[in-house]
Short mmCIF file of C-alpha atoms in Angstrom, two decimals:
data_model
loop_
_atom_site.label_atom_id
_atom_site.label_comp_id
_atom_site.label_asym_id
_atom_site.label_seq_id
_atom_site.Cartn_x
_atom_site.Cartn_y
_atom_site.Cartn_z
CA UNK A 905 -3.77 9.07 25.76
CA UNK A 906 -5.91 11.05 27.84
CA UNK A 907 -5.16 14.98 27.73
CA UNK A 908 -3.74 15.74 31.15
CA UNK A 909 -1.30 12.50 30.96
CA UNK A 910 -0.51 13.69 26.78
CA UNK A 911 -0.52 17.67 28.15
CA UNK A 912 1.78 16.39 31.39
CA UNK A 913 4.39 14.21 28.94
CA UNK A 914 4.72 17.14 25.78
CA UNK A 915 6.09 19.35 28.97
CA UNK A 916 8.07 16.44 30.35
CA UNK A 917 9.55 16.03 27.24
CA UNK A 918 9.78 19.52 25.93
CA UNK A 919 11.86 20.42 28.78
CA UNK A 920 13.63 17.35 28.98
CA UNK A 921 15.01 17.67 25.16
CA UNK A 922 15.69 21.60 25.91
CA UNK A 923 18.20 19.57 28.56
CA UNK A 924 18.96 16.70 26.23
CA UNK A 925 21.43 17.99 24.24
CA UNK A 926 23.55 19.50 27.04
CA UNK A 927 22.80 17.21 29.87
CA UNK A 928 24.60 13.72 29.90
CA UNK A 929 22.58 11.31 28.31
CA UNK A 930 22.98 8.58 31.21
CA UNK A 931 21.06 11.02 34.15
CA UNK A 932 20.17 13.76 35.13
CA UNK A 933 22.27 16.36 36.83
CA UNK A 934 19.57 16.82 39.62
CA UNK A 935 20.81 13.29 40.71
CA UNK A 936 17.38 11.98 39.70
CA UNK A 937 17.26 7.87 38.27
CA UNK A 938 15.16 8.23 35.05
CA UNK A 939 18.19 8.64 32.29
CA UNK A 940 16.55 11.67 29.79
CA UNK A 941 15.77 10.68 25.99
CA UNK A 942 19.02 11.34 23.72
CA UNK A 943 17.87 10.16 20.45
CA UNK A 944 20.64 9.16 18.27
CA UNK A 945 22.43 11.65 15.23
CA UNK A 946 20.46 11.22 11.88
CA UNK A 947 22.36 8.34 10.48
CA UNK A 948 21.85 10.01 6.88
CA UNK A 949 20.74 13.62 6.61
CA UNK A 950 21.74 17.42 7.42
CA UNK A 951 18.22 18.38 8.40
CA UNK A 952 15.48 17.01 8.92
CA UNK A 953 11.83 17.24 6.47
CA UNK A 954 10.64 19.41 9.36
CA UNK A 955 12.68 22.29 11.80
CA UNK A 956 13.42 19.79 14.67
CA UNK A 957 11.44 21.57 17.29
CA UNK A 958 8.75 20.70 15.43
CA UNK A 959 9.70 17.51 14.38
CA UNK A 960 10.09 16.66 18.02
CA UNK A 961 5.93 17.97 19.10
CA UNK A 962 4.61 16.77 15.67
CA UNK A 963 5.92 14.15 14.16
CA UNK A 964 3.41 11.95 15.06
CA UNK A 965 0.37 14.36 13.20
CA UNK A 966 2.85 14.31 9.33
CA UNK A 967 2.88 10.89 10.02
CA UNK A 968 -0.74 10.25 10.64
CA UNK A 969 -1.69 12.54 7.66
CA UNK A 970 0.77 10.85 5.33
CA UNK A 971 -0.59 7.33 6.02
CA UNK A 972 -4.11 8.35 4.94
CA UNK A 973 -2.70 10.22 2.08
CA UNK A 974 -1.17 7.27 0.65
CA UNK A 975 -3.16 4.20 1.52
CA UNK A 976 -6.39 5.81 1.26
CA UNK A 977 -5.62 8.86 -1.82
CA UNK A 978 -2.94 7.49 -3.40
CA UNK A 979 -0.36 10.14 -2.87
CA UNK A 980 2.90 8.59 -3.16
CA UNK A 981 6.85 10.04 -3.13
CA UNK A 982 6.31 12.39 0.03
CA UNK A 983 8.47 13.49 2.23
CA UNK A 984 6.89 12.28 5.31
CA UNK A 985 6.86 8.72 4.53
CA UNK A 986 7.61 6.57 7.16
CA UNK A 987 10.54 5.13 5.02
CA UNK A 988 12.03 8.19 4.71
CA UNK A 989 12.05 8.59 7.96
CA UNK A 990 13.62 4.74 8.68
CA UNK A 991 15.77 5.35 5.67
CA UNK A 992 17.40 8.76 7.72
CA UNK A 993 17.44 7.75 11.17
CA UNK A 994 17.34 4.21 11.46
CA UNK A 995 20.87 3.15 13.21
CA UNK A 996 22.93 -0.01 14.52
CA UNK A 997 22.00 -1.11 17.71
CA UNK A 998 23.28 -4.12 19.50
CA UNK A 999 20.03 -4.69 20.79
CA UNK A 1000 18.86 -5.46 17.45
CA UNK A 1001 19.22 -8.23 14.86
CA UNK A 1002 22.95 -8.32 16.73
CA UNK A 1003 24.13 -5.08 15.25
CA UNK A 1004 23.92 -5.98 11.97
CA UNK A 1005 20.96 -4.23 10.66
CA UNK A 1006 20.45 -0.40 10.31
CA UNK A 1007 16.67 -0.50 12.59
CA UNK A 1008 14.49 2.91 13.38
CA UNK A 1009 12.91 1.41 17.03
CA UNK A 1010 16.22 2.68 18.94
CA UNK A 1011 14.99 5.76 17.62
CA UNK A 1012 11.72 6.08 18.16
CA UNK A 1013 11.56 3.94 21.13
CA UNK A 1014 14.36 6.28 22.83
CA UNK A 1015 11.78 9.36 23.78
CA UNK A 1016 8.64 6.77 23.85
CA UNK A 1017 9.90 4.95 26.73
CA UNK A 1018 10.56 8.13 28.50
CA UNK A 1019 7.07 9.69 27.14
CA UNK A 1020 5.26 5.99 28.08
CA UNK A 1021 4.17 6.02 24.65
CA UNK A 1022 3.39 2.66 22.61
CA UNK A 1023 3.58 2.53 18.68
CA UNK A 1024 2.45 -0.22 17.11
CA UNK A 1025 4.02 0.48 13.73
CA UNK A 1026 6.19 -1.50 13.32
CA UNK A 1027 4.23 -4.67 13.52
CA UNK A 1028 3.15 -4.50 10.58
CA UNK A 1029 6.09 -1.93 9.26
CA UNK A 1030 9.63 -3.23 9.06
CA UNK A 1031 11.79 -0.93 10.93
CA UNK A 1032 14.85 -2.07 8.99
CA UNK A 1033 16.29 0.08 6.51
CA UNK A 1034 16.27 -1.07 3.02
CA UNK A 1035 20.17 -0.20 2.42
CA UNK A 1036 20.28 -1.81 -1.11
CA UNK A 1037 21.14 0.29 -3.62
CA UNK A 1038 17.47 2.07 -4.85
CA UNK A 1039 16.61 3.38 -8.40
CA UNK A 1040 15.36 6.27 -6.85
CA UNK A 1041 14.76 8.35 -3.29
CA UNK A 1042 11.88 10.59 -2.78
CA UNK A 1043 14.25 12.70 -1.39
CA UNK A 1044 17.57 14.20 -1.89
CA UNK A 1045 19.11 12.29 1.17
CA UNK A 1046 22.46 11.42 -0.95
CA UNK A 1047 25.29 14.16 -0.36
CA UNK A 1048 26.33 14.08 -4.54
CA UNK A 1049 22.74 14.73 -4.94
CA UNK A 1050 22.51 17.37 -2.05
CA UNK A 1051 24.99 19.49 -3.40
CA UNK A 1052 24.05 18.91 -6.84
CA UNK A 1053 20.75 20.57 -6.13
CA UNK A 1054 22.10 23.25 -3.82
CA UNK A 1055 24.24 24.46 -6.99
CA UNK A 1056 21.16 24.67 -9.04
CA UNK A 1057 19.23 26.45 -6.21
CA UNK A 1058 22.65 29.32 -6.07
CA UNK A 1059 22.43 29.53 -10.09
CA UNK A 1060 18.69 29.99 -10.19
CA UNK A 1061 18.55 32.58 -7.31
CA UNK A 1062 21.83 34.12 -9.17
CA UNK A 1063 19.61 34.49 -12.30
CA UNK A 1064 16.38 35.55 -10.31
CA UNK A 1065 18.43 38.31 -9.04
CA UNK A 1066 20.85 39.66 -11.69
CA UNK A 1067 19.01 38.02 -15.24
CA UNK A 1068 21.11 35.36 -17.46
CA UNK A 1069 24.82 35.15 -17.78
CA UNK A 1070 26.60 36.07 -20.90
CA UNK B 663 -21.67 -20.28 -13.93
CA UNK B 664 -24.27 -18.70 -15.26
CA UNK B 665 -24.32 -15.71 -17.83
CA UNK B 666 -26.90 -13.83 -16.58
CA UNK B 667 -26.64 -10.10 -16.03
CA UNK B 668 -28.30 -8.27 -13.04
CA UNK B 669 -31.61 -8.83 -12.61
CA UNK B 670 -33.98 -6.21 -12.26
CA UNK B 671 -33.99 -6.55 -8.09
CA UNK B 672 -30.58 -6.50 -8.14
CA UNK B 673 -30.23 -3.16 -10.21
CA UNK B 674 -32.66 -1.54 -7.97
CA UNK B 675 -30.74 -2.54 -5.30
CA UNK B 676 -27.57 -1.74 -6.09
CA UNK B 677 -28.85 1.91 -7.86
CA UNK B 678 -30.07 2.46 -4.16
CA UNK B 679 -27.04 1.25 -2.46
CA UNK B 680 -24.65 3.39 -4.89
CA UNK B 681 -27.22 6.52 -3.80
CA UNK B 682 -27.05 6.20 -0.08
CA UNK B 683 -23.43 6.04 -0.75
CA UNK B 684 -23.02 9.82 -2.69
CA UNK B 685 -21.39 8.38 -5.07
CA UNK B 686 -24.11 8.49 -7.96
CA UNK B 687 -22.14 10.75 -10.44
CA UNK B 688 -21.57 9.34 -13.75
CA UNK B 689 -17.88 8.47 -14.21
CA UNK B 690 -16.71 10.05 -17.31
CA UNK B 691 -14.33 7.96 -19.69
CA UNK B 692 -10.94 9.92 -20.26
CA UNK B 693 -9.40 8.49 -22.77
CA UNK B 694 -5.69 8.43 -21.78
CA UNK B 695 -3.35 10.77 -23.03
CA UNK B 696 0.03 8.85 -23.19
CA UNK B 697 -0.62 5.72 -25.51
CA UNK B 698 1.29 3.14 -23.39
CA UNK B 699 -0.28 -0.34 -23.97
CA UNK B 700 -1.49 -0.69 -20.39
CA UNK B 701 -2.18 3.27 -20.00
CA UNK B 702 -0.05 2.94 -16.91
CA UNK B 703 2.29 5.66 -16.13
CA UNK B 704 4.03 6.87 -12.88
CA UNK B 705 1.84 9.90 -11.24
CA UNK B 706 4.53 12.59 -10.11
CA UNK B 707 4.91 12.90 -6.43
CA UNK B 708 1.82 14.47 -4.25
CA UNK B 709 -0.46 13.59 -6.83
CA UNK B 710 -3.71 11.40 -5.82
CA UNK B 711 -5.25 8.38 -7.64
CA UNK B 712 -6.87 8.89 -10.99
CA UNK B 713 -10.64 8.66 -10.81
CA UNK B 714 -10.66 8.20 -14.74
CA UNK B 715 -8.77 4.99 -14.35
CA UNK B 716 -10.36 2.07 -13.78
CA UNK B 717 -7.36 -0.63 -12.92
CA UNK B 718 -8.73 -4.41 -14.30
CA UNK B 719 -7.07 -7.56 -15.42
CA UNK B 720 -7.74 -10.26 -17.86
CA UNK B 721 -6.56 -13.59 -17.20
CA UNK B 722 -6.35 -16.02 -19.81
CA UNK B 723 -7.37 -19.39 -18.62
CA UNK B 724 -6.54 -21.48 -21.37
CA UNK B 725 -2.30 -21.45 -20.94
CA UNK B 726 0.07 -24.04 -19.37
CA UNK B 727 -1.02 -24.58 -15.71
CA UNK B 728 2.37 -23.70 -14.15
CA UNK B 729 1.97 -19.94 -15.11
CA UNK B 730 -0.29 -20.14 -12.09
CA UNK B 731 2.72 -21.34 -9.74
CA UNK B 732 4.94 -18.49 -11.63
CA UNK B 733 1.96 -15.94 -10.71
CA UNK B 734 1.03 -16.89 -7.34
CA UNK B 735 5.13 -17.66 -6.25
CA UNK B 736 5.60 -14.32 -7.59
CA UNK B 737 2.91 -12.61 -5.25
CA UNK B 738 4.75 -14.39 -2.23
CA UNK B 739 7.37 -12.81 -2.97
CA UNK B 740 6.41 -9.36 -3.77
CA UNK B 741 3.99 -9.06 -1.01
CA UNK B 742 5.89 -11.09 1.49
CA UNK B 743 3.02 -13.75 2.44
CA UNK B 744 3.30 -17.48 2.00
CA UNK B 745 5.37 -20.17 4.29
CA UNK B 746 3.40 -20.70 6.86
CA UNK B 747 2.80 -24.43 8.48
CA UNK B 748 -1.14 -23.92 9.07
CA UNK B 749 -2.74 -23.74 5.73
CA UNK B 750 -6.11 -23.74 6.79
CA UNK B 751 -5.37 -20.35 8.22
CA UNK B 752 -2.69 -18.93 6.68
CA UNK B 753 -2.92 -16.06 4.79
CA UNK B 754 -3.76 -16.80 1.11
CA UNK B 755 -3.34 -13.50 -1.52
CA UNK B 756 -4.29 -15.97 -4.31
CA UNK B 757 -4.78 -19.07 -5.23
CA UNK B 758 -5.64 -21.72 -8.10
CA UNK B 759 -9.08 -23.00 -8.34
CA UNK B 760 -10.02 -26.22 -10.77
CA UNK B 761 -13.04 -26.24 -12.35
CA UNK B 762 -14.96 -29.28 -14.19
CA UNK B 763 -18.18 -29.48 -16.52
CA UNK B 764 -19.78 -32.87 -15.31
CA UNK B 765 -21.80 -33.26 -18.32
CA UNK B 766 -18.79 -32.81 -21.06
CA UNK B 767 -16.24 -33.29 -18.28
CA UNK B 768 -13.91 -29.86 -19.54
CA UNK B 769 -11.81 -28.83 -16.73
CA UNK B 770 -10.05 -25.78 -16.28
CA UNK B 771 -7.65 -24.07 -13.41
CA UNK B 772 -7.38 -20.47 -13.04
CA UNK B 773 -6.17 -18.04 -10.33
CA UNK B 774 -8.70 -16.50 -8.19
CA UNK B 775 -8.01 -13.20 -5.78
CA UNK B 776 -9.47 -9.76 -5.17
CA UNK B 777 -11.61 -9.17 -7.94
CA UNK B 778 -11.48 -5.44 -7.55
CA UNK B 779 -15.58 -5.22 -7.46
CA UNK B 780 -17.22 -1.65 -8.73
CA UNK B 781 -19.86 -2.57 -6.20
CA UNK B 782 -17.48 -3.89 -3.57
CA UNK B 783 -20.24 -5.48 -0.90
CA UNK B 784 -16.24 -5.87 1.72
CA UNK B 785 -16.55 -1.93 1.71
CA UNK B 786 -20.61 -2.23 1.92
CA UNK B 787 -20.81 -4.14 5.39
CA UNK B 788 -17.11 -2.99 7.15
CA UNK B 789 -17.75 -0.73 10.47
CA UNK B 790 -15.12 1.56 10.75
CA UNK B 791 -14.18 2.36 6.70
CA UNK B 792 -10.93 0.39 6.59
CA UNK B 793 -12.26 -1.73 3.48
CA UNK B 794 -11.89 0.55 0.94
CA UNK B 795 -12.25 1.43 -2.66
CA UNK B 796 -9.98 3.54 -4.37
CA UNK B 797 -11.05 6.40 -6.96
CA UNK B 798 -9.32 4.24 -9.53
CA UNK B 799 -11.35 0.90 -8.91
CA UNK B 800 -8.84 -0.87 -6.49
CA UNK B 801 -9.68 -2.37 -3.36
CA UNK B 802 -8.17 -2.15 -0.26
CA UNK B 803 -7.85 -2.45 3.55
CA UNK B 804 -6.40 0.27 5.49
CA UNK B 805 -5.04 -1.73 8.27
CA UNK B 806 -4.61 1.26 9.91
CA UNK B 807 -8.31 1.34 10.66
CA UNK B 808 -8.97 -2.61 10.80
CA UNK B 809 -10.59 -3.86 14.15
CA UNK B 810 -10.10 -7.46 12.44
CA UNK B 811 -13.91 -8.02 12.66
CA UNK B 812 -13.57 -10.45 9.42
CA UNK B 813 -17.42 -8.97 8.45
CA UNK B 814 -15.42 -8.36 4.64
CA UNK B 815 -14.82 -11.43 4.77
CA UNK B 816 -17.66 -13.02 5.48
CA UNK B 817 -19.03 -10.64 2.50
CA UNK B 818 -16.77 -11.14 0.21
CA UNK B 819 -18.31 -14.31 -2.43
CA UNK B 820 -15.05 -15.12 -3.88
CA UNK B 821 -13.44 -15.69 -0.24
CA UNK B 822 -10.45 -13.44 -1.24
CA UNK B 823 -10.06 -12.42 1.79
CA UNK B 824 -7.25 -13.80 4.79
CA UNK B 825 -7.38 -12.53 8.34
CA UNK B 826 -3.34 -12.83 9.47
CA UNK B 827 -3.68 -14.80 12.62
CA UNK B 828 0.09 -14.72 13.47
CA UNK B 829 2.86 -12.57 14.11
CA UNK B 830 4.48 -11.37 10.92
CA UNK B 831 8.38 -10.54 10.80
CA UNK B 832 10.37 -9.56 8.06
CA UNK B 833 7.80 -7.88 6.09
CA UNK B 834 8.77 -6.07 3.17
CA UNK B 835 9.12 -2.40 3.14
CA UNK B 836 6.44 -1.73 0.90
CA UNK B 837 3.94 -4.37 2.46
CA UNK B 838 3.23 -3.79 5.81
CA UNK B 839 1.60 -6.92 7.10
CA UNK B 840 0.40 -7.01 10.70
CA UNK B 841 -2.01 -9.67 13.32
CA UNK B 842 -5.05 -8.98 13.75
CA UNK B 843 -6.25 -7.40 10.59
CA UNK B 844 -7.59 -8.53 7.02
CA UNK B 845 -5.45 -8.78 4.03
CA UNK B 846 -5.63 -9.36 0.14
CA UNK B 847 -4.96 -8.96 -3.39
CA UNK B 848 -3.79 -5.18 -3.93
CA UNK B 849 -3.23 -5.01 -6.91
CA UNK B 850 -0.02 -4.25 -6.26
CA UNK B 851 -0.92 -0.81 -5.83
CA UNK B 852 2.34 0.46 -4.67
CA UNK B 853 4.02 -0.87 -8.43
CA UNK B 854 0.88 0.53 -10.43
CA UNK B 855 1.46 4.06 -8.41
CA UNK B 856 4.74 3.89 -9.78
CA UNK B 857 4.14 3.14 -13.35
CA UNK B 858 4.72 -0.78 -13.18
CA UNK B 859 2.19 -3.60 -13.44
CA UNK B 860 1.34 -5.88 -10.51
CA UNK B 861 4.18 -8.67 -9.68
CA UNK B 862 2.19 -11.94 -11.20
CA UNK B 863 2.00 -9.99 -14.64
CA UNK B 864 5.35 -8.62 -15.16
CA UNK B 865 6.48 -12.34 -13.66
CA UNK B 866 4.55 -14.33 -16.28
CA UNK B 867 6.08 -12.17 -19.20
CA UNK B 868 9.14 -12.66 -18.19
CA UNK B 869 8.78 -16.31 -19.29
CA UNK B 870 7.32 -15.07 -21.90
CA UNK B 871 3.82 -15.72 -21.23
CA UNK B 872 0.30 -13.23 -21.81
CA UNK B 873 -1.71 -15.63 -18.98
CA UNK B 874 -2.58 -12.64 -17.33
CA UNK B 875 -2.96 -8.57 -18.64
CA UNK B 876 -3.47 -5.67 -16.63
CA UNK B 877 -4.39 -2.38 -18.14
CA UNK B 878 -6.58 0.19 -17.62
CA UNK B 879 -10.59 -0.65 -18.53
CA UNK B 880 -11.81 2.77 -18.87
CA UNK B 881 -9.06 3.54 -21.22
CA UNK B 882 -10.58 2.25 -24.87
CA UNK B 883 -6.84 2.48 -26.47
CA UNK B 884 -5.77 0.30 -23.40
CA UNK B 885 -4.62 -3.45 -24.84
CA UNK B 886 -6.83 -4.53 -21.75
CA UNK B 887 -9.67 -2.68 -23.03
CA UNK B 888 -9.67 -3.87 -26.74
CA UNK B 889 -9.34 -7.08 -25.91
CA UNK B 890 -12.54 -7.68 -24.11
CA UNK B 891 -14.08 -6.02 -26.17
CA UNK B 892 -13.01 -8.16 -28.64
CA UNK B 893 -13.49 -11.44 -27.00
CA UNK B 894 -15.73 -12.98 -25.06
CA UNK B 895 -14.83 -12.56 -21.52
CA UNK B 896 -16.83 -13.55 -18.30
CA UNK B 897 -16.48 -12.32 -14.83
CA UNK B 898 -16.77 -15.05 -11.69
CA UNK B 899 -20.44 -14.67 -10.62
CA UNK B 900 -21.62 -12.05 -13.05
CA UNK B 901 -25.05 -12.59 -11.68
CA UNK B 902 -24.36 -10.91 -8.11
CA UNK B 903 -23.94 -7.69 -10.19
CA UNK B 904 -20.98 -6.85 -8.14
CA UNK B 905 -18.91 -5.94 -11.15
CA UNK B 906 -15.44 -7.20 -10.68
CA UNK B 907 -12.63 -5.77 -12.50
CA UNK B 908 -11.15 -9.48 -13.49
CA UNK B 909 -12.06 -10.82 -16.51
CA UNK B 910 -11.62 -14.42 -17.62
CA UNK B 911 -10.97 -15.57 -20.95
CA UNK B 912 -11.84 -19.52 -21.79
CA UNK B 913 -14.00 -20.43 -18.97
#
């Protein structure tokens, strides 16, 4: 994308998500016709592997880095995986497989279409989430789990700060 | 097939091409520390390749021919390629290859794929990087990077290479697939990352069959690793000095 178009659609889009969230999804308030980008909840997921304001600017650099990580390196189990990020945010759409199949391009395509970006991902990528039951998660995204390791985080910050329990 | 070993040319050549490349260091031999037979073991997350490895396979040519079905049906399915309706283009990860001696008139059918070359001459010739060798020995294409040129292709002498001339759909989460770029044998590299061995292997010994072993070469406690150096293997070609990573046993 050339810079003023990619400088011109980061504003567009920063402002439009600082509106997002308040605005009504279908249009804008100003009366304009282009509806603004309201990216569907996290389907799984409190947070996500990022503070969303800079999920929302960078995604698309964790993403890059990660791929050559992996293929080319090797690296493996990290949290910005594409999967990870299909497994947490892909969602039902009707527009999809007939509803039947949790798919990340509502997602991703939500924002794109407004931003008049093209991904070519997931030609090659499936987009569908792989919902049956894994050995194992790079990440933490079960609840069980979640707390599980929040209770371990409280004891060890309980021992950091006042030594071992008798 | 011949047996000969490099010839002098070739050496020269190669010693040259390895230089231009940067990548004349000597690669020391780590013997591995866990002692699992194929000295395969999951690397903990964030942690790269192993240069010390050096991932190779030995495939046993003298077994019943349908372990060859078993292996290659088993790649299908892994890697999510297969069942197409123009086989003179369709992708092709592997496949079986007869072979006959006209003079004694001994025939013999093995699998052929990636052979995982230390010299790879696909990563030698591609423009933009996307053929690619790993530190431990595997070979690759980052589609990421693939124009689709087909040069690797056209370099490769065991033609183990498939362009995808199609659309793909339902690809499998691990195996992205895509038009317009080069494919091939991976090795499985996303099971070996883990701690598993590829598909075909773990597929033919759950039938109960040894038809093919993957291990690692550089690892001399390996079960790979003793047993070509206990029997006499050959490599396809040995004479382009290439230096695949498949062995063959009884051809």
């Amino acid at each position: 994308m050339r810079l003023v178009t990619r400088i011109f659609s980061i504003a567009l889009v920063g402002f439009t998500l600082a509106m997002a969230h308040s605005a009504p999804a279908s249009a804008a308030e100003d009366g304009s016709k282009v509806p603004m980008p309201s990216p569907s909840k996290a389907f799984k997921g409190e947070q996500c592997v990022e503070p969303v304001e800079t999920m929302r600017r960078d995604h698309m650099l964790y993403l890059k880095h990660q791929r050559d990580d992996t293929l080319r390196d090797g690296i493996r189990g990290e949290k910005y995986g594409l999967n990870e990020c299909i497994d947490c945010h892909a969602t039902k759409s009707p527009d999809v497989a007939g509803g039947e199949l949790r798919t990340i391009e509502p997602f991703c395509g939500e924002c794109h279409a407004y931003a008049a970006v093209k991904i070519d991902c997931f030609e090659c990528h499936t987009g569908a989430a792989d919902d049956k039951p894994k050995q194992s998660s790079s990440l933490p995204i079960d609840h069980g789990e979640l707390s599980d390791k929040a209770m371990l985080m409280s004891m060890m910050e309980n021992y950091l700060d006042k030594g071992a329990t008798k | 097939m011949t047996d000969r070993s490099p010839t002098e040319e070739q050496n020269v050549d190669l010693a040259r091409r390895r230089l231009l490349a940067g990548a004349a260091a000597a690669v020391a031999v780590a013997p591995g520390v866990m002692l699992v037979a194929t000295g395969a073991s999951a690397r903990p997350k964030g942690v790269a390749a192993d240069a010390n490895k050096r991932w190779g396979m030995l495939i046993d040519t003298r077994t019943e021919l349908s372990d060859w079905d078993t292996a290659i049906d088993a790649c299908k399915t892994e890697q999510g390629w297969g069942g197409g309706n123009n086989p003179a283009t369709d992708p092709q990860w592997i496949r079986k290859v007869a072979i006959r001696n006209k003079s004694t008139g001994a025939q013999a059918t093995f699998p052929v794929m990636c052979q995982h070359c230390e010299n790879p001459p696909c990563v030698d010739v591609c423009p933009t990087g996307a053929s690619m060798q790993r530190v431990d020995g595997i070979v690759l294409v980052d589609k990421h990077i693939c124009i689709g040129c087909r040069y690797c292709m056209m370099a490769c002498p065991y033609s183990a290479r498939s362009f995808v001339h199609e659309p793909v759909h339902n690809q499998r989460p691990h195996m992205p697939r895509g038009m317009g770029t080069v494919e091939s044998c991976t090795m499985c590299v996303h099971r070996v990352d883990k701690g598993q061995q590829p598909a075909c292997v773990e597929a033919l010994q759950a039938k109960g069959s040894n038809a093919i072993m993957f291990g690692d070469l550089n690892d001399p406690k390996s079960e790979i690793s003793r047993a070509v150096s206990a029997h006499v293997t050959r490599r396809i070609r040995e004479d382009l000095g290439v230096q695949p990573s498949v062995h063959y046993q009884g051809i």
